[in-house]
XYZ file of C-alpha atoms in Angstrom:
516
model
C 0.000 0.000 0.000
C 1.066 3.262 -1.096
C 2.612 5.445 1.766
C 0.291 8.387 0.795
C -2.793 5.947 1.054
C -1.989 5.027 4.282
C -1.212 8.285 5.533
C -5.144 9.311 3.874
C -6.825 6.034 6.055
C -5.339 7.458 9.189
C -5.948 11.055 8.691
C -9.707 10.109 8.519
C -9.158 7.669 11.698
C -7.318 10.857 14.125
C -10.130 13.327 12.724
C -12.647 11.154 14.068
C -11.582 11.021 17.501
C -10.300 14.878 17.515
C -13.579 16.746 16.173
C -15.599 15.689 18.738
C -12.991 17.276 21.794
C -14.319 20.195 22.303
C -17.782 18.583 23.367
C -15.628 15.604 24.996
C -13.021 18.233 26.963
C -16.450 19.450 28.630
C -17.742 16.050 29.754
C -14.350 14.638 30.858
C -14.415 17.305 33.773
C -17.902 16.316 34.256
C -16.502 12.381 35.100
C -14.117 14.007 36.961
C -10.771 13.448 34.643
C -8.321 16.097 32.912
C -9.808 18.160 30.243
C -6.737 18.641 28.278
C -7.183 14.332 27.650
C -9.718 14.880 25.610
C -7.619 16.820 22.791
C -5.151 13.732 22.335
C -6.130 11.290 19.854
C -6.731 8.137 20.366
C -5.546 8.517 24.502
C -9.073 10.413 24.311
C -10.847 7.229 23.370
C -8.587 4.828 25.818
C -9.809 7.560 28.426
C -13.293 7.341 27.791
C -13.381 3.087 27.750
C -11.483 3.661 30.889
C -14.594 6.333 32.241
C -17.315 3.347 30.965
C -15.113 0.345 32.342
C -15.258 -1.082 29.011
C -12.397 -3.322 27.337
C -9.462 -0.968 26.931
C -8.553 -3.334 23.699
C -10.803 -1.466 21.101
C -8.549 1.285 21.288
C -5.977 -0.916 19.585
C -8.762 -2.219 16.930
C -8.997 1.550 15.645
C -5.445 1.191 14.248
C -7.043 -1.123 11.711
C -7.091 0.561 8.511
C -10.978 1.266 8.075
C -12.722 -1.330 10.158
C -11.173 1.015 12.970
C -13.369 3.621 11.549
C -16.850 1.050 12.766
C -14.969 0.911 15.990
C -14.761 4.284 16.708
C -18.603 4.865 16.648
C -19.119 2.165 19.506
C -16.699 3.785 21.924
C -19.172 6.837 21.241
C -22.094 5.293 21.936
C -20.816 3.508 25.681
C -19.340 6.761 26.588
C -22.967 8.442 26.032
C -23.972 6.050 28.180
C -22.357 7.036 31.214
C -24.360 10.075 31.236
C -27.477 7.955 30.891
C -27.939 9.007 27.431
C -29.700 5.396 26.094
C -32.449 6.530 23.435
C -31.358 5.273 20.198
C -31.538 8.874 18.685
C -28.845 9.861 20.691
C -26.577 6.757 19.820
C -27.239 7.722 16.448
C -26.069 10.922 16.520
C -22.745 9.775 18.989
C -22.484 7.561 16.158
C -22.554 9.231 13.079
C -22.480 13.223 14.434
C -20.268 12.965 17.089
C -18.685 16.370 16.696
C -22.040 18.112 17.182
C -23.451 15.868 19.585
C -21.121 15.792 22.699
C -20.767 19.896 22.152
C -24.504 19.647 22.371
C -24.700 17.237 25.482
C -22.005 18.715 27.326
C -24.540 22.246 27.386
C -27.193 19.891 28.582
C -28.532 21.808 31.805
C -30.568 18.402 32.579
C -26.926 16.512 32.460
C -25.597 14.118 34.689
C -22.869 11.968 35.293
C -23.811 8.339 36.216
C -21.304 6.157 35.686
C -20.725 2.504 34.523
C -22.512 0.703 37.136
C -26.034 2.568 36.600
C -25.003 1.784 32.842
C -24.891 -1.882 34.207
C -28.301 -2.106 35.225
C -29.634 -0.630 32.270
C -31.851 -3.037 29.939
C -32.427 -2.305 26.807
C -35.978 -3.262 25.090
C -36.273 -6.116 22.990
C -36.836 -4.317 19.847
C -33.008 -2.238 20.733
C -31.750 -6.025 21.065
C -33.105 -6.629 17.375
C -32.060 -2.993 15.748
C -28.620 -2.804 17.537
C -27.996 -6.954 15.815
C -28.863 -5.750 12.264
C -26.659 -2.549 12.346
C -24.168 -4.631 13.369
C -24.791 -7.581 10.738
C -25.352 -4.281 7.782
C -21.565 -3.336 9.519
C -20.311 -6.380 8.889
C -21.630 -6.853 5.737
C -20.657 -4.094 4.210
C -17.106 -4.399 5.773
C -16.769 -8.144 3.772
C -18.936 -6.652 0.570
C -16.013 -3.746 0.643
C -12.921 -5.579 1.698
C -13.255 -9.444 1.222
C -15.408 -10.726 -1.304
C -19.216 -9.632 -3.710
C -22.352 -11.444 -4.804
C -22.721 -10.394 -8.688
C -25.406 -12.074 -10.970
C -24.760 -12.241 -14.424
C -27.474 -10.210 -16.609
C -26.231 -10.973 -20.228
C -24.656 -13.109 -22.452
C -21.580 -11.524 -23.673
C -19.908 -14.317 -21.432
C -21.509 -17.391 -22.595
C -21.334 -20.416 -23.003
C -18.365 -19.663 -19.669
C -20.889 -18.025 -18.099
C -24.959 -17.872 -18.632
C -27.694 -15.242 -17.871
C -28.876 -15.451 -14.245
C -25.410 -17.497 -12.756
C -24.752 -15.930 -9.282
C -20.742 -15.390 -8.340
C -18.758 -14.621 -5.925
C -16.402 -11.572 -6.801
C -13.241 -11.674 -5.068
C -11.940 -8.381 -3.405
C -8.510 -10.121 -2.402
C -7.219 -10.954 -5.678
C -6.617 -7.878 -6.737
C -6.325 -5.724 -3.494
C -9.759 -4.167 -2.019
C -10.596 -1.078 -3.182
C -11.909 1.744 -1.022
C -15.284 3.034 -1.898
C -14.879 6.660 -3.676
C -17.870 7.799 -2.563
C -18.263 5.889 1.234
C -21.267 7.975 2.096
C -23.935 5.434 0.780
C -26.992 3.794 1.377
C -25.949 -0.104 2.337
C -25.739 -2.914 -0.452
C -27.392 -0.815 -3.045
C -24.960 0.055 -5.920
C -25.869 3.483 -7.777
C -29.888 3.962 -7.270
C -32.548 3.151 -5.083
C -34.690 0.479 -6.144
C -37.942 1.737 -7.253
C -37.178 5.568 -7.377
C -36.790 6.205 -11.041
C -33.323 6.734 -11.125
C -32.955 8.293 -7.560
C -29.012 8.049 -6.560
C -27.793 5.689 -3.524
C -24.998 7.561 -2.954
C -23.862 11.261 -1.425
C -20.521 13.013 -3.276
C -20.350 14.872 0.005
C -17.321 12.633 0.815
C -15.478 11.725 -2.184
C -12.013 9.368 -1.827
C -9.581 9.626 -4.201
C -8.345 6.097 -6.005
C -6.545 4.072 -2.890
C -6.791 -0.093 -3.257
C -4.421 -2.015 -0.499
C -2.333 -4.741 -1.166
C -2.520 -3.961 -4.886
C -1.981 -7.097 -7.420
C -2.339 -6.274 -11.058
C -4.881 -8.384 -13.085
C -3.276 -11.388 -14.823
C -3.820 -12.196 -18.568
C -7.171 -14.279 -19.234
C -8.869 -13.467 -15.789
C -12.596 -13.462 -15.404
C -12.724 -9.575 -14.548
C -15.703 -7.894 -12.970
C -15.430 -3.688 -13.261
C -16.855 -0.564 -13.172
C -17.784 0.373 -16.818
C -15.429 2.930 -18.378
C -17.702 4.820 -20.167
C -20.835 4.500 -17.593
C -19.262 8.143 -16.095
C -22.359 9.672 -17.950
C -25.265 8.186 -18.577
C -28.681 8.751 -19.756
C -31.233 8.014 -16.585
C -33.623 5.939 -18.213
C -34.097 2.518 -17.879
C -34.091 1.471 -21.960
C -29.981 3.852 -21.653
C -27.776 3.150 -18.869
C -25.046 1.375 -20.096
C -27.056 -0.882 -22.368
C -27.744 2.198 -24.865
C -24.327 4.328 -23.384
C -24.402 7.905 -23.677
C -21.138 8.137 -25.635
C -22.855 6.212 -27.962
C -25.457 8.437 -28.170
C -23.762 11.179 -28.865
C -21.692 9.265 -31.792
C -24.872 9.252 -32.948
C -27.033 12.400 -32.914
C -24.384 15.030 -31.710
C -23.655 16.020 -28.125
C -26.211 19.688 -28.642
C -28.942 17.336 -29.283
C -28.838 15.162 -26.075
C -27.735 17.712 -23.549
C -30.457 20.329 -25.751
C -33.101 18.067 -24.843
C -32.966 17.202 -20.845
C -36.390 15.941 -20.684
C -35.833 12.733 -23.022
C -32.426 12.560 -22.253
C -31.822 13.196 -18.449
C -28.132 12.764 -17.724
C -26.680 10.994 -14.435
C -22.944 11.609 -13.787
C -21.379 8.498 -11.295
C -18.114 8.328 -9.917
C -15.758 5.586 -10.832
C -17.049 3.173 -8.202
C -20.656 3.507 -9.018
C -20.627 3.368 -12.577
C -22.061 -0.028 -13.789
C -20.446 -3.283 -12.984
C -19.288 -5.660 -16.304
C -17.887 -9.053 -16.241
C -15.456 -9.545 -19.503
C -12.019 -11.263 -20.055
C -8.735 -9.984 -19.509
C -6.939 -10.705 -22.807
C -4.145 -8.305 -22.674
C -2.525 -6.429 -19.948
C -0.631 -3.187 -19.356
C 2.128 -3.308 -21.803
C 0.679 -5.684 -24.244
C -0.088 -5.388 -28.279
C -2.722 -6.817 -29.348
C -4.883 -7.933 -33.097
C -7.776 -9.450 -34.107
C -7.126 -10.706 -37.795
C -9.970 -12.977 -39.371
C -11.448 -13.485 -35.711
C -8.284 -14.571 -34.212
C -7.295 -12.705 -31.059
C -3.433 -12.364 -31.198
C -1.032 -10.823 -27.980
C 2.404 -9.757 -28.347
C 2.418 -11.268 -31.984
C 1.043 -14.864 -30.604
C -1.918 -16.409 -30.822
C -4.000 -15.553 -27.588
C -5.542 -18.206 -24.988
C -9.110 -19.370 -26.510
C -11.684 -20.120 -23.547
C -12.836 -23.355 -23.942
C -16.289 -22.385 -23.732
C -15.811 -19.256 -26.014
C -17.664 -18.843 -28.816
C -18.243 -17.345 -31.830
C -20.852 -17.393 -35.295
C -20.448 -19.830 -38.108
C -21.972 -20.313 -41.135
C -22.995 -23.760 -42.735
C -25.305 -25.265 -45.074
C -27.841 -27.945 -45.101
C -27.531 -31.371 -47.552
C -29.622 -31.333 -50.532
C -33.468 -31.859 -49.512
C -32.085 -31.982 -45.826
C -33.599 -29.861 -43.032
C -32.051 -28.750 -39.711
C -33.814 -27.384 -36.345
C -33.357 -25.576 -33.032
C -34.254 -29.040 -31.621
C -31.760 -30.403 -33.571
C -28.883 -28.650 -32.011
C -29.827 -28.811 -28.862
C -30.122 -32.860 -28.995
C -26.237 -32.700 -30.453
C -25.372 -31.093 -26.820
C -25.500 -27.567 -28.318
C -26.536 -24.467 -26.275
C -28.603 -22.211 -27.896
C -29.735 -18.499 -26.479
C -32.599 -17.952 -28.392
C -33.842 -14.953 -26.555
C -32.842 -11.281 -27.034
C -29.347 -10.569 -25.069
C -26.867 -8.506 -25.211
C -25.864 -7.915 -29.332
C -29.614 -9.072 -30.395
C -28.737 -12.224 -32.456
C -29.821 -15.181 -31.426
C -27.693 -18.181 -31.525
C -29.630 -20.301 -34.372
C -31.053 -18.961 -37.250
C -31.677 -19.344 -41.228
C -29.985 -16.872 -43.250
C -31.923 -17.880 -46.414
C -32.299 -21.002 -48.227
C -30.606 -24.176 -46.901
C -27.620 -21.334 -45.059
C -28.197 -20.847 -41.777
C -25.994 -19.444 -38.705
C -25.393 -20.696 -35.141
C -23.119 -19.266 -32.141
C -20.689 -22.207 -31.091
C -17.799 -23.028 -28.834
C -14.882 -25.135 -30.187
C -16.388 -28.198 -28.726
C -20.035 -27.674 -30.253
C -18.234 -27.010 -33.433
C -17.458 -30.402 -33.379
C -20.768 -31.765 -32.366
C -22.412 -29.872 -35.160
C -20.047 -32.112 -37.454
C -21.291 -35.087 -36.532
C -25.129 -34.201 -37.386
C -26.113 -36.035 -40.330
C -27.930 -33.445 -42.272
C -24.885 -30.478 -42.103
C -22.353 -29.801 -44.767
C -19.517 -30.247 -43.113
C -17.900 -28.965 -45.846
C -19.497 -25.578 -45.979
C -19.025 -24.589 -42.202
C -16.937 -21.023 -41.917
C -16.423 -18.851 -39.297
C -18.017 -15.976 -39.678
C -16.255 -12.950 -39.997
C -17.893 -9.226 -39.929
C -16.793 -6.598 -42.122
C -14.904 -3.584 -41.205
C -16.542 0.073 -41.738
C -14.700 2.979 -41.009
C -15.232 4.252 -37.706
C -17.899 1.507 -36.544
C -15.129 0.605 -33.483
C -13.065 2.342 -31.001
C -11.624 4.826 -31.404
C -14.510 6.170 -34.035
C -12.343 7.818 -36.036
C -13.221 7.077 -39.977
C -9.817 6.538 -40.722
C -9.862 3.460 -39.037
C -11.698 0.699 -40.498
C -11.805 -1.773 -37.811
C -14.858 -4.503 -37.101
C -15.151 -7.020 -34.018
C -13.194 -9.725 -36.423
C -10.305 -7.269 -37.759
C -9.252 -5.253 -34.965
C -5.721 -3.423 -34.999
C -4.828 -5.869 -38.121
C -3.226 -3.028 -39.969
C -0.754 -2.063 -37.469
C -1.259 -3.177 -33.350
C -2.560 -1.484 -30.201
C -0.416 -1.294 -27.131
C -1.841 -1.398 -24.039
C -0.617 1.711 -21.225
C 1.307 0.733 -18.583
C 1.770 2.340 -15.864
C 5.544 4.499 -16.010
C 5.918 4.029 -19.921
C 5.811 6.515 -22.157
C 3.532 7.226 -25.678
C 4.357 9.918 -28.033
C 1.867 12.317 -28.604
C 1.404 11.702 -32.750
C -1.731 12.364 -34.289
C -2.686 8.487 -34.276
C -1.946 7.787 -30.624
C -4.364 11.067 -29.733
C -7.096 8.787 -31.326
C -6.298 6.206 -28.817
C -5.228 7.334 -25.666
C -6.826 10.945 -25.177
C -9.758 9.831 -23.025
C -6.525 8.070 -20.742
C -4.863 11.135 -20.774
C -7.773 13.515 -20.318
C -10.431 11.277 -18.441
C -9.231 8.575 -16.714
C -5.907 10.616 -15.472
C -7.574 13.862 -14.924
C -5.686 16.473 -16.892
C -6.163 19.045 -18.893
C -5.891 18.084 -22.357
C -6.060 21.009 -25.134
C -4.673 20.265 -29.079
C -3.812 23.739 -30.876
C -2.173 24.085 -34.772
C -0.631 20.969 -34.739
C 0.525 20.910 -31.120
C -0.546 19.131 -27.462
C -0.646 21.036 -24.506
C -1.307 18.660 -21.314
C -2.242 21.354 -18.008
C -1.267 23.955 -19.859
C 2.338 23.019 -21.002
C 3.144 21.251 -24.654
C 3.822 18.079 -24.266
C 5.308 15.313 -27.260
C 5.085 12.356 -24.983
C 2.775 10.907 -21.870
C 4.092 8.914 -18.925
C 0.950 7.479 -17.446
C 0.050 7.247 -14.156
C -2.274 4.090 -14.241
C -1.947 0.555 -15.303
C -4.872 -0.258 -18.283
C -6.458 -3.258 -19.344
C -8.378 -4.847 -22.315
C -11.530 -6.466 -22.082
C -13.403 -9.392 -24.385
C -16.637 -11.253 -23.752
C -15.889 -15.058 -24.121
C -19.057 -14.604 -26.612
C -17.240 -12.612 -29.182
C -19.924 -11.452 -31.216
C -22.471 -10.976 -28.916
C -20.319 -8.964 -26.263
C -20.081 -4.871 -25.921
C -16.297 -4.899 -25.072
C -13.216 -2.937 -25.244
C -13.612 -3.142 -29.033
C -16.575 -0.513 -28.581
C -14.851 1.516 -25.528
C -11.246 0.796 -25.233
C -9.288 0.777 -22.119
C -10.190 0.019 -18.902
C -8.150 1.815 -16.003
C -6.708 0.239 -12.783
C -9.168 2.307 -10.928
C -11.649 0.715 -12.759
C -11.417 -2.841 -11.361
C -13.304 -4.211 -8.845
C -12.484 -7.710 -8.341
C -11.909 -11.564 -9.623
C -15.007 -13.772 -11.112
C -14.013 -16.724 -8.631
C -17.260 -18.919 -7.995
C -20.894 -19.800 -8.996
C -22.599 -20.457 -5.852
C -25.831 -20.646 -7.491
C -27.315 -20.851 -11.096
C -30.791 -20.467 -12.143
C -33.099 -21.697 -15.559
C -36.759 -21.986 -14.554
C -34.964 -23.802 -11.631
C -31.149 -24.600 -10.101
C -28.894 -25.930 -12.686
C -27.422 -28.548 -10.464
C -24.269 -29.020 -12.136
C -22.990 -25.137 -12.430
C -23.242 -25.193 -8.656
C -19.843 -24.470 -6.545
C -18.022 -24.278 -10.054
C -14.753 -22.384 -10.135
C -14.585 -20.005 -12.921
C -11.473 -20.367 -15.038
């Protein structure tokens, strides 16, 4: 962990005991103990569990780096307690507005000292029992949802056949270092709106943490990678948009004037990084890489890349003469068909006039459509889509580039964090939204020339490591072949484990499955 990260965590954990003091100083005299104790961090807080008579060893927990920050609250709350202050209002505010609150109590006229062995003999109701034991379960939760490991459920098909629509996974936090929340002021396991509100936000920018992740790892070549969408920093707050129909694209489309001209059909939402939506894709090259796509082959570094074995991809075959072929057909051959809409719109079967018709396959299923009796074996090609100029990143219409030729006329490196680019009118194409977005500078191109914050620049060092993304289901997935690069900052943990799959019922054997 970064030295500066660490000195951030802590900052936040001796603020939280100071800013209350000056209420604190007051009530320490009160209990009959030196004012001047209050004003020392952390000795304040060993003070006060020394006042209540309560174990002296949570002092020591608030040196953990942010669960220290849950601890802190509950050395509030007994202290209150002392001064027979037991209404769960007033817990909530030593809680969570502890530098107005004991200011406030210590001006208390009706205030009195008790001590800890009145606090003793205090009950609390049966309904405190069950509100105190779900803040502290939402506490935990959210501590293990932050720090350890995420449920995520898999809403589209730009995975299959690796993963399916509706499998449930454990995200790992750990295998790439946890990430602290950006925006930490939040409402508990919702992600960026309320459910049910049309669009209403779950999250204050109030607070806002700049990029800190402990114990970071970098992402390793052909991980399962769940992150925060690059280009969901806009969106349009409408169901049928979010990142489904992204904002960027819209704009491609009809001009930026006409969205942000027209607020009432196009209502904009801006999200930090960590509340932009989450993907799931592939790793298939990391920071430093080249990669090309030439005739649907993926290749890194000049070599061809990894192939999922359950990847897959469109061919085209025919039918013999006077032969006929079905959906049930495939399926009975131990093929998996999506025939519903999903992400990309094609389904996985269908005639493409006369005895041609198309189906999505992995390598295996290629093979199984070979051995039914009424396909052409012959006739079976993958299918490759055109290129158009500007129908892929970067847009630019001097690049003709499709989801099967990618980068075939000359390859795309990957930033790394600490190398340098230089600043040609090509690399602009590719890397200004790193430079200008993702790296926060200014970014300004005049007669020829790049200034970066104001000074001209040739070259860029970046800051960040980046990463490139591919659904296993290659044409069927909105990828980094639509919106480039995804940043370090970006990346919120490992696709470890199904724990449970669902298809009008549990698929049994996807169960406990490690995801490779």
């Amino acid at each position: 962990m970064p030295l500066q990260h660490i000195l951030v965590v802590y900052l936040i954990s001796v603020l939280l005991v100071f800013l209350p003091s000056f209420g604190l100083a007051k009530l320490f005299a009160k209990a009959g103990r030196e004012s001047w104790k209050a004003y020392v961090p952390f000795y304040n807080t060993w003070v006060m569990q020394d006042i209540a008579k309560r174990p002296k060893h949570w002092v020591f927990w608030q040196f953990i780096p942010v669960v220290g920050w849950f601890i802190t609250p509950g050395i509030f709350i007994e202290f209150a307690k002392v001064f027979a202050r037991y209404s769960f209002g007033e817990h909530i505010m030593a809680s969570l507005f502890a530098p107005f609150y004991f200011p406030w109590l210590a001006g208390r006229k009706d205030l009195r000292y008790v001590g800890p062995d009145v606090v003793k003999h205090y009950k609390k109701a049966a309904w405190r029992e069950w509100v105190d034991a779900a803040i502290f379960a939402i506490v935990a939760a959210t501590l293990i949802r932050t720090f350890v490991f995420e449920a995520y459920t898999i809403p589209s098909s730009s995975m299959e056949k690796t993963l399916l629509i509706n499998d449930f996974l454990f995200v790992s936090k750990l295998s790439y270092g946890p990430r602290i929340p950006n925006t930490p002021l939040s409402v508990p396991f919702m992600h960026n709106y309320l459910p049910g509100s049309s669009g209403r936000k779950s999250y204050s920018t109030a607070i806002e943490l700049p990029y800190i992740r402990w114990f970071a790892s970098p992402v390793k070549r052909n991980d399962a990678v769940v992150f925060n969408f690059p280009e969901g920093d806009t969106v349009i707050n409408r169901p049928e948009f979010q990142s489904a129909v992204p904002y960027y694209q819209m704009v491609r489309a009809l001009g930026r004037q006409a969205i942000l001209g027209n607020p009432d059909e196009y209502p904009l939402a801006i999200h930090p990084v960590d509340k932009t939506d989450n993907y799931i894709k592939r790793c298939v090259a990391v920071a430093g890489d080249s990669l090309q796509i030439i005739a649907g082959v993926l290749y890194v570094n000049g070599a061809p890349a990894y192939v999922p074995p359950h990847s897959s991809t469109f061919y085209r075959f025919t039918v013999k003469q006077g032969q006929i072929i079905s959906e049930e057909d495939l399926r009975e051959a131990g093929i998996r068909l999506n025939m519903g809409d999903s992400e990309g719109g094609a389904k996985d079967f269908s005639s493409i006039g006369g005895n041609m018709f198309r189906a999505n396959l992995s390598v295996g299923e290629l093979e199984k459509l070979k051995g039914i009796a009424s396909v052409d074996v012959a006739s079976i090609q993958k299918e490759i889509e055109p290129t158009a100029p500007g129908a892929m990143f970067p847009y630019d219409r001097s690049i003709s580039w499709s989801v099967d030729s990618f980068a075939y006329d000359h390859a795309l490196w990957v930033p790394k964090k600490g190398a340098s680019v230089e600043l040609t009118p090509r690399n602009m194409l590719f890397y200004r939204r790193c430079i200008e977005v993702y790296e926060n500078n200014k970014l300004q191109e005049f007669n020829g020339k790049v200034f970066i914050n104001d000074k001209e620049a040739t070259s860029y060092t970046f800051k960040m490591d980046y990463y490139w993304m591919m659904g296993d289901n290659r044409h069927k997935s909105q990828d980094s072949r639509y919106w480039g690069f995804v940043p370090e900052d970006h990346i919120v943990g490992k696709a470890w484990m199904i724990w449970m799959s669902w298809d009008k019922g549990p698929r049994w054997k996807r169960l406990f499955n490690i995801i490779k």
